[in-house]
Each structure stands twice: as structure tokens, then as C-alpha cells.
PDB file of C-alpha atoms and ligand atoms in Angstrom:
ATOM      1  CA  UNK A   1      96.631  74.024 109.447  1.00 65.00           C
ATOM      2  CA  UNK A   2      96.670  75.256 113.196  1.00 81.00           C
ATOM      3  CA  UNK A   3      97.076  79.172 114.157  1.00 96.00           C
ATOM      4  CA  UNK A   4     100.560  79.897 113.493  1.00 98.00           C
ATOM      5  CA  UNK A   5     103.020  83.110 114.407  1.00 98.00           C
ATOM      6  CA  UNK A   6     105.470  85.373 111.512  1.00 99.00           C
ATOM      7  CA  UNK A   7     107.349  88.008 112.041  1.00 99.00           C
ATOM      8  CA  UNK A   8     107.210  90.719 109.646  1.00 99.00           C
ATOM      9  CA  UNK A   9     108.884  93.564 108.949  1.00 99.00           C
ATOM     10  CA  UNK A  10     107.669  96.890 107.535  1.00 99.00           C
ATOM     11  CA  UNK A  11     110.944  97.798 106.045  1.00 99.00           C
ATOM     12  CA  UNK A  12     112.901 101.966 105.701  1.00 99.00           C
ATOM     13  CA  UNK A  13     111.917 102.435 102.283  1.00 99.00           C
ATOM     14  CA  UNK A  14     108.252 102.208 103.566  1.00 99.00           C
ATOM     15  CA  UNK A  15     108.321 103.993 106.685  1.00 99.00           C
ATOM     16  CA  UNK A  16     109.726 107.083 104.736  1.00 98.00           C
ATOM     17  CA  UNK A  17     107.281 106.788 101.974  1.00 98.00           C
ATOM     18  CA  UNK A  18     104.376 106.796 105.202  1.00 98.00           C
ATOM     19  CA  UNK A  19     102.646 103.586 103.423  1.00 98.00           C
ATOM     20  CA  UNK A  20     102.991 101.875 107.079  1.00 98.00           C
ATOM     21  CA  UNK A  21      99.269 101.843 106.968  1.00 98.00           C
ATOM     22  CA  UNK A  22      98.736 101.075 103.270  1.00 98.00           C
ATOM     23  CA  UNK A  23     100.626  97.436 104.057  1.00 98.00           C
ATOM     24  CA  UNK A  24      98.933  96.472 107.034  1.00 99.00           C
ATOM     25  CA  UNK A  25      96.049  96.831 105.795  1.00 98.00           C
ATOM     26  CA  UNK A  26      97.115  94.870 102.772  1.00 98.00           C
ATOM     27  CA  UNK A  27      98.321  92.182 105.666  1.00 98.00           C
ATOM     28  CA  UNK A  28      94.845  92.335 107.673  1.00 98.00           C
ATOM     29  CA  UNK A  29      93.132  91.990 104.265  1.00 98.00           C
ATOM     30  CA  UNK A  30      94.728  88.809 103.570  1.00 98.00           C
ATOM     31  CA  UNK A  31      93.322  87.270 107.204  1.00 98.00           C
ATOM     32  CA  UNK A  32      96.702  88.299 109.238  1.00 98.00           C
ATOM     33  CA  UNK A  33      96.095  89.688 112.245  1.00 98.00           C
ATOM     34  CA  UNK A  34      98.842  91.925 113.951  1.00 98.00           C
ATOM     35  CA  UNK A  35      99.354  91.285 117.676  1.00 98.00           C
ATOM     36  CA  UNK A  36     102.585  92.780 118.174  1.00 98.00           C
ATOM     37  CA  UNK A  37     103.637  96.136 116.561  1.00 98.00           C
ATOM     38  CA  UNK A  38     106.509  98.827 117.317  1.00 98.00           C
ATOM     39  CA  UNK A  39     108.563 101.188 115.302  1.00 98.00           C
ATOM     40  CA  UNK A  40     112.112 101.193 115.766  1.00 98.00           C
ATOM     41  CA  UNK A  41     115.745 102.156 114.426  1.00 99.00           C
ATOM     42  CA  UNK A  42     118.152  99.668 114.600  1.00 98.00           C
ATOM     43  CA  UNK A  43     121.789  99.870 115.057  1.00 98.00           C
ATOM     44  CA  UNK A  44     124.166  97.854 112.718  1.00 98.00           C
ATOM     45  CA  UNK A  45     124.373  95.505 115.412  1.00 98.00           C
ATOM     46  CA  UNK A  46     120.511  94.503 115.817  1.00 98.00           C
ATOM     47  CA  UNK A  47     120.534  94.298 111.905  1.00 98.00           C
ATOM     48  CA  UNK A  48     123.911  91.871 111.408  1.00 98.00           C
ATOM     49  CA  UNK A  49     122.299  89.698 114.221  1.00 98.00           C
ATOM     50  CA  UNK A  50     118.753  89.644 112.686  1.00 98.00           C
ATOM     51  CA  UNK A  51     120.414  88.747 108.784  1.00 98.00           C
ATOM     52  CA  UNK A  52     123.449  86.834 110.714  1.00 98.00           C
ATOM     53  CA  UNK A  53     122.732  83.882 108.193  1.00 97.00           C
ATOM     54  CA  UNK A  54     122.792  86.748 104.995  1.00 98.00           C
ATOM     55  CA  UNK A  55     126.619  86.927 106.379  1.00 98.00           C
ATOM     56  CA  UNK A  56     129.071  86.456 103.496  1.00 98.00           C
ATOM     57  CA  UNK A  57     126.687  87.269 100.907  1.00 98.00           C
ATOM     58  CA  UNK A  58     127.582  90.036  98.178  1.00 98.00           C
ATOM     59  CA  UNK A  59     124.699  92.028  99.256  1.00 98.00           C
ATOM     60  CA  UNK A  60     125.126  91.712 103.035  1.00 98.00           C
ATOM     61  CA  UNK A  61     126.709  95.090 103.888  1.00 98.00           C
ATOM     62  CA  UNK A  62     124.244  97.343 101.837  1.00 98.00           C
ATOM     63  CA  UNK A  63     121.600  95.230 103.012  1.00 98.00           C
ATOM     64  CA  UNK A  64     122.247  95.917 107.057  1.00 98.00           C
ATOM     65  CA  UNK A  65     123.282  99.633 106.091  1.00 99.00           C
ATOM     66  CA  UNK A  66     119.590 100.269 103.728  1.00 99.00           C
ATOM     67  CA  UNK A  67     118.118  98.433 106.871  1.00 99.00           C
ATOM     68  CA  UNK A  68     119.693 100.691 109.321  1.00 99.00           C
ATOM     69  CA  UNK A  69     118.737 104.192 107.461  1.00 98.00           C
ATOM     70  CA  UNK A  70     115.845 104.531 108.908  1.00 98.00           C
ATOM     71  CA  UNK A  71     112.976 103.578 111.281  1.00 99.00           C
ATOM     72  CA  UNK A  72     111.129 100.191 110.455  1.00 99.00           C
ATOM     73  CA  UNK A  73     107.957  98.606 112.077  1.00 99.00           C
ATOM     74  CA  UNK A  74     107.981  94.922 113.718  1.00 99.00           C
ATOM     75  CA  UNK A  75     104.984  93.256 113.585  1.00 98.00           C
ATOM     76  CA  UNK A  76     103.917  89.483 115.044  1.00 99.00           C
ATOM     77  CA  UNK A  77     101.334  88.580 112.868  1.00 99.00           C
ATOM     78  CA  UNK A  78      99.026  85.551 113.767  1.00 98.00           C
ATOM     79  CA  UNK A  79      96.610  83.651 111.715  1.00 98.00           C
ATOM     80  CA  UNK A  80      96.283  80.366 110.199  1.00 98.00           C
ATOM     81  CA  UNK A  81      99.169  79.349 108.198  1.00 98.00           C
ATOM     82  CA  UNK A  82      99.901  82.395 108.825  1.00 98.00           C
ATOM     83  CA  UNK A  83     103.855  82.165 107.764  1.00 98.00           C
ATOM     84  CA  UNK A  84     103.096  81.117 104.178  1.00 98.00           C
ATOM     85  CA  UNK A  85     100.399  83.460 103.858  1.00 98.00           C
ATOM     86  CA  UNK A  86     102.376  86.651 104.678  1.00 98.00           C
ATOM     87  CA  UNK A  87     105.051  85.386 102.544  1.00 98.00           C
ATOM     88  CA  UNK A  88     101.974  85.295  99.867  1.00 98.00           C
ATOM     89  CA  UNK A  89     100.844  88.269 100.456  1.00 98.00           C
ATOM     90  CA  UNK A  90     104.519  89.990 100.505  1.00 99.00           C
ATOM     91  CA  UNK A  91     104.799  88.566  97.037  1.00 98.00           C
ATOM     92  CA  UNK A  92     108.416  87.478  95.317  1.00 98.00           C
ATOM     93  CA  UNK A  93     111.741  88.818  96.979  1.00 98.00           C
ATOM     94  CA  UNK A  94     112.522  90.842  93.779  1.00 98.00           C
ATOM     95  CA  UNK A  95     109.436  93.411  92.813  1.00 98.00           C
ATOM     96  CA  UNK A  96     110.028  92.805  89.192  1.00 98.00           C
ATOM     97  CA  UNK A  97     108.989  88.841  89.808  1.00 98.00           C
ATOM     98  CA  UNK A  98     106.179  89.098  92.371  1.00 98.00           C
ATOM     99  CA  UNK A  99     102.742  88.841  91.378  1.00 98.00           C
ATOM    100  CA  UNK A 100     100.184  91.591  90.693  1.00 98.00           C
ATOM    101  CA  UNK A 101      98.127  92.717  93.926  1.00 97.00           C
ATOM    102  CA  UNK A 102     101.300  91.780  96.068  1.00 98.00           C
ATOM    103  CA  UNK A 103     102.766  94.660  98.219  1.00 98.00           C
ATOM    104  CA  UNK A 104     105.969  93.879  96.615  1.00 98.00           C
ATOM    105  CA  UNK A 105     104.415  94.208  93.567  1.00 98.00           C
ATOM    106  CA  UNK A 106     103.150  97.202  94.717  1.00 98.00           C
ATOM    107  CA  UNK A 107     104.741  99.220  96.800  1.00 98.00           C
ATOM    108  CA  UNK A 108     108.914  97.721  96.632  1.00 98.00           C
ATOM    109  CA  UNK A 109     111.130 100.240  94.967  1.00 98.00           C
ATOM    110  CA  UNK A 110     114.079  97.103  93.778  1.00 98.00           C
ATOM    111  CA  UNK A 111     115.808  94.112  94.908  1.00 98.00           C
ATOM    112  CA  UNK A 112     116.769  95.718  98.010  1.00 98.00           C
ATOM    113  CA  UNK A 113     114.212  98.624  98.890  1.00 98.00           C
ATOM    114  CA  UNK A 114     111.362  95.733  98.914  1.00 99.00           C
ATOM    115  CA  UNK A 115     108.965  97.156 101.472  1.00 99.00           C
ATOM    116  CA  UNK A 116     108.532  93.926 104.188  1.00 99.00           C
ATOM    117  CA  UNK A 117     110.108  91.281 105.553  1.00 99.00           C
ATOM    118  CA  UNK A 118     108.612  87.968 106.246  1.00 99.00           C
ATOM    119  CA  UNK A 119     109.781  84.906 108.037  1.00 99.00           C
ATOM    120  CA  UNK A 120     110.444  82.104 106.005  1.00 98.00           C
ATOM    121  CA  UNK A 121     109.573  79.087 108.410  1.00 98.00           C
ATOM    122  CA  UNK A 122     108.229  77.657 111.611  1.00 98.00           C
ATOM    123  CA  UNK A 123     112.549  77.922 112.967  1.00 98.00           C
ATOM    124  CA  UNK A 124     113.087  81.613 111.560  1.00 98.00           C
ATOM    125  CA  UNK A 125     109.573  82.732 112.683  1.00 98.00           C
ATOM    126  CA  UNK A 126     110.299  81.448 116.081  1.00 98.00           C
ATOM    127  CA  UNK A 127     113.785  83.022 116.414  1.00 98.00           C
ATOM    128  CA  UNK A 128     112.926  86.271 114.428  1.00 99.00           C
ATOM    129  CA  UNK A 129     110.238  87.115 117.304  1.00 99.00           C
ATOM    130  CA  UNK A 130     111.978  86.402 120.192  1.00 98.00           C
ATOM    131  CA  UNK A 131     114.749  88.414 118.828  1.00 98.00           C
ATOM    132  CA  UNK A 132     112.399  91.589 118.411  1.00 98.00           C
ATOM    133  CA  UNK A 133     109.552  91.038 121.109  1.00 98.00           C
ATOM    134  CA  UNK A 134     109.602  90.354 124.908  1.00 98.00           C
ATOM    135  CA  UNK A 135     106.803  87.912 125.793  1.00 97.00           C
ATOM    136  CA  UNK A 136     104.903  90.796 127.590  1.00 98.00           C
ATOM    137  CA  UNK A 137     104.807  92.481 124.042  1.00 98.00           C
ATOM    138  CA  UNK A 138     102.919  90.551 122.248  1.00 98.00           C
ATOM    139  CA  UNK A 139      99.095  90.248 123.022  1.00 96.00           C
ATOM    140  CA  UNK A 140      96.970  88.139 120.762  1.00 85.00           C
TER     141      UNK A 140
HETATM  142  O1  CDP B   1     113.203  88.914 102.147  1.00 50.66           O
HETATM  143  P1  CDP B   1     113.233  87.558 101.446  1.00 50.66           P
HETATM  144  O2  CDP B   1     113.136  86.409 102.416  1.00 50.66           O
HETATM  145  O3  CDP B   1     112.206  87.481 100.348  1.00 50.66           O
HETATM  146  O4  CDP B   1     114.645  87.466 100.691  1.00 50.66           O
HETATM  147  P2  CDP B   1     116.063  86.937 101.200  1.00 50.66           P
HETATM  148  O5  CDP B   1     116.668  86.181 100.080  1.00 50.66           O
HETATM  149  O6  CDP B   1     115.952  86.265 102.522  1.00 50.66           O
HETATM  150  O7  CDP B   1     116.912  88.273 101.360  1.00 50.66           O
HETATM  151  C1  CDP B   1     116.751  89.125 102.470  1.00 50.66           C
HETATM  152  C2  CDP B   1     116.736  90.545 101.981  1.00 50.66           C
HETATM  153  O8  CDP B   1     118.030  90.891 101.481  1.00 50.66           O
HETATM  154  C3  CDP B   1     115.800  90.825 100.810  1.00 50.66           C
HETATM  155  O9  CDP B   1     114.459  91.012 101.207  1.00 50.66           O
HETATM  156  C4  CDP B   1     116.414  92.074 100.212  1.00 50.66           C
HETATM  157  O10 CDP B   1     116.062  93.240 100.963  1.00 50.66           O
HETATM  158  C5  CDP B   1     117.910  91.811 100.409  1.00 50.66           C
HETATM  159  N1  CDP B   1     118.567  91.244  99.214  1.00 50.66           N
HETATM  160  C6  CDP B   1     119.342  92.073  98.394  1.00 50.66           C
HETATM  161  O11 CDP B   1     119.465  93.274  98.670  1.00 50.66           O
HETATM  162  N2  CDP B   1     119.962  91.558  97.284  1.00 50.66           N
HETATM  163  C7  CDP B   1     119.846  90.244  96.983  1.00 50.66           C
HETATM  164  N3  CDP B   1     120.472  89.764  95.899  1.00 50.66           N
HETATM  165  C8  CDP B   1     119.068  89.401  97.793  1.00 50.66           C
HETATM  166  C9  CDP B   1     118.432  89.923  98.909  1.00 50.66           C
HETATM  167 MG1   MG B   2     114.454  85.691 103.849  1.00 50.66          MG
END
């Protein structure tokens, strides 16, 4: 498996816990490395764009509202298989299912409040980080 590019997100109910260092360092301990990072706080517009396919879904609106309550980091992380392996690392959507030693496990609060945000394929990594990063911002 070649180097490969994610985009993750460290999500509000991190940031205002201050555990933005406890899960990168739980991403860089699992071989990620970050070449991209800012902290941010979206509007509801940036967040209905970035979850436009979540549209329609019962949990939509609390999901861009939770998302838009506070500052968040994004992150391009790059390793090998790198998209998989955050999505390892991140553990299982909801806390209560994902594995011990995950930072979901770990650190997610519920369903919602889950910590991080990884990209789910080679398409959604692609447009997730071109939809948060300017080329110049990124430096492997
Ligand atoms: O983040 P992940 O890819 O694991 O899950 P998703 O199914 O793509 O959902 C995106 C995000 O919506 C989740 O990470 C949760 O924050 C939120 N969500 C929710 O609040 N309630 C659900 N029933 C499903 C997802
Ligand atoms: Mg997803």
C-alpha cells in the first residue's frame, strides 16, 4: 500500500476538554504523520457543506450545530494506508462499540460528541482536504 492522504478532524468536544494533544499523539503513535494542522470555528455553512451527504438524516441538524459550538482542529495526516489506519485508530463511530485503546474508546463523550473525524475513502479524503486546506497549507 503506497503513502496515502486523510483528513481528520479533532472535533468541539475535544478542543474544550484541551485533549488536542492527547489525540495526536495517539494519531502519531499509530505511524500518522500530521502535515497540515489549523484550529478553526466554522460557521453553519462550512459545516452543512463538509456533512452535505449527512443531509436528510435525523441527526443532521444537531450534528452541524455540536460541530459549530466550538473551535475544532483540521489535520492532513499522511502515512501508508494512512485512511484506514486513522479510521483504526479513531475506533467505531459510536464510543460504546469501538475497541479498547481507540481514542473513541477513550476520549468520545456519545454518539455525537465522538472526539475526531476521519475520512472514509480515497473520494472523501480527496474532497474533505481540498475543502479545508489550500495547496500552500499543507507541507509534507
Ligand atoms: O464519523 P464517522 O464516519 O465514524 O460516522 P458517520 O456515520 O459518517 O457520521 C458522521 C458523524 O455524525 C459522526 O461522527 C457523529 O458525530 C454524527 N452522528 C450522530 O450524531 N448520530 C448518528 N446516529 C450518526 C452520526
Ligand atoms: Mg463518516
Amino acid at each position: 500500500m503506497a503513502s496515502e492522504r486523510t483528513l481528520s478532524i479533532i472535533k468541539p468536544d475535544a478542543t474544550e476538554r484541551n485533549i488536542t494533544g492527547l489525540i495526536v499523539a495517539r494519531l502519531e503513535g499509530a505511524g500518522l504523520r500530521v502535515i497540515a494542522q489549523k484550529r478553526v470555528w466554522w460557521k453553519k455553512k462550512e459545516a452543512k457543506k463538509f456533512y452535505d451527504i449527512h443531509e436528510g438524516q435525523p441527526y443532521f441538524k444537531d450534528l452541524v450545530a455540536f460541530m459549530t459550538s466550538g473551535p475544532i482542529v483540521l489535520q492532513v495526516l499522511e502515512g501508508e494506508d494512512a485512511i484506514a489506519k486513522n479510521r483504526a485508530v479513531m475506533g467505531a463511530t459510536n464510543p460504546v462499540d469501538a475497541e479498547p485503546g481507540t481514542i473513541r474508546k477513550e476520549f468520545a463523550v456519545n454518539l455525537q460528541r465522538n472526539s475526531v473525524h476521519g475520512s472514509d475513502g480515497p473520494e472523501t479524503a480527496k474532497r474533505e482536504i481540498g475543502l479545508c486546506f489550500k495547496k500552500s497549507e499543507i507541507v509534507g
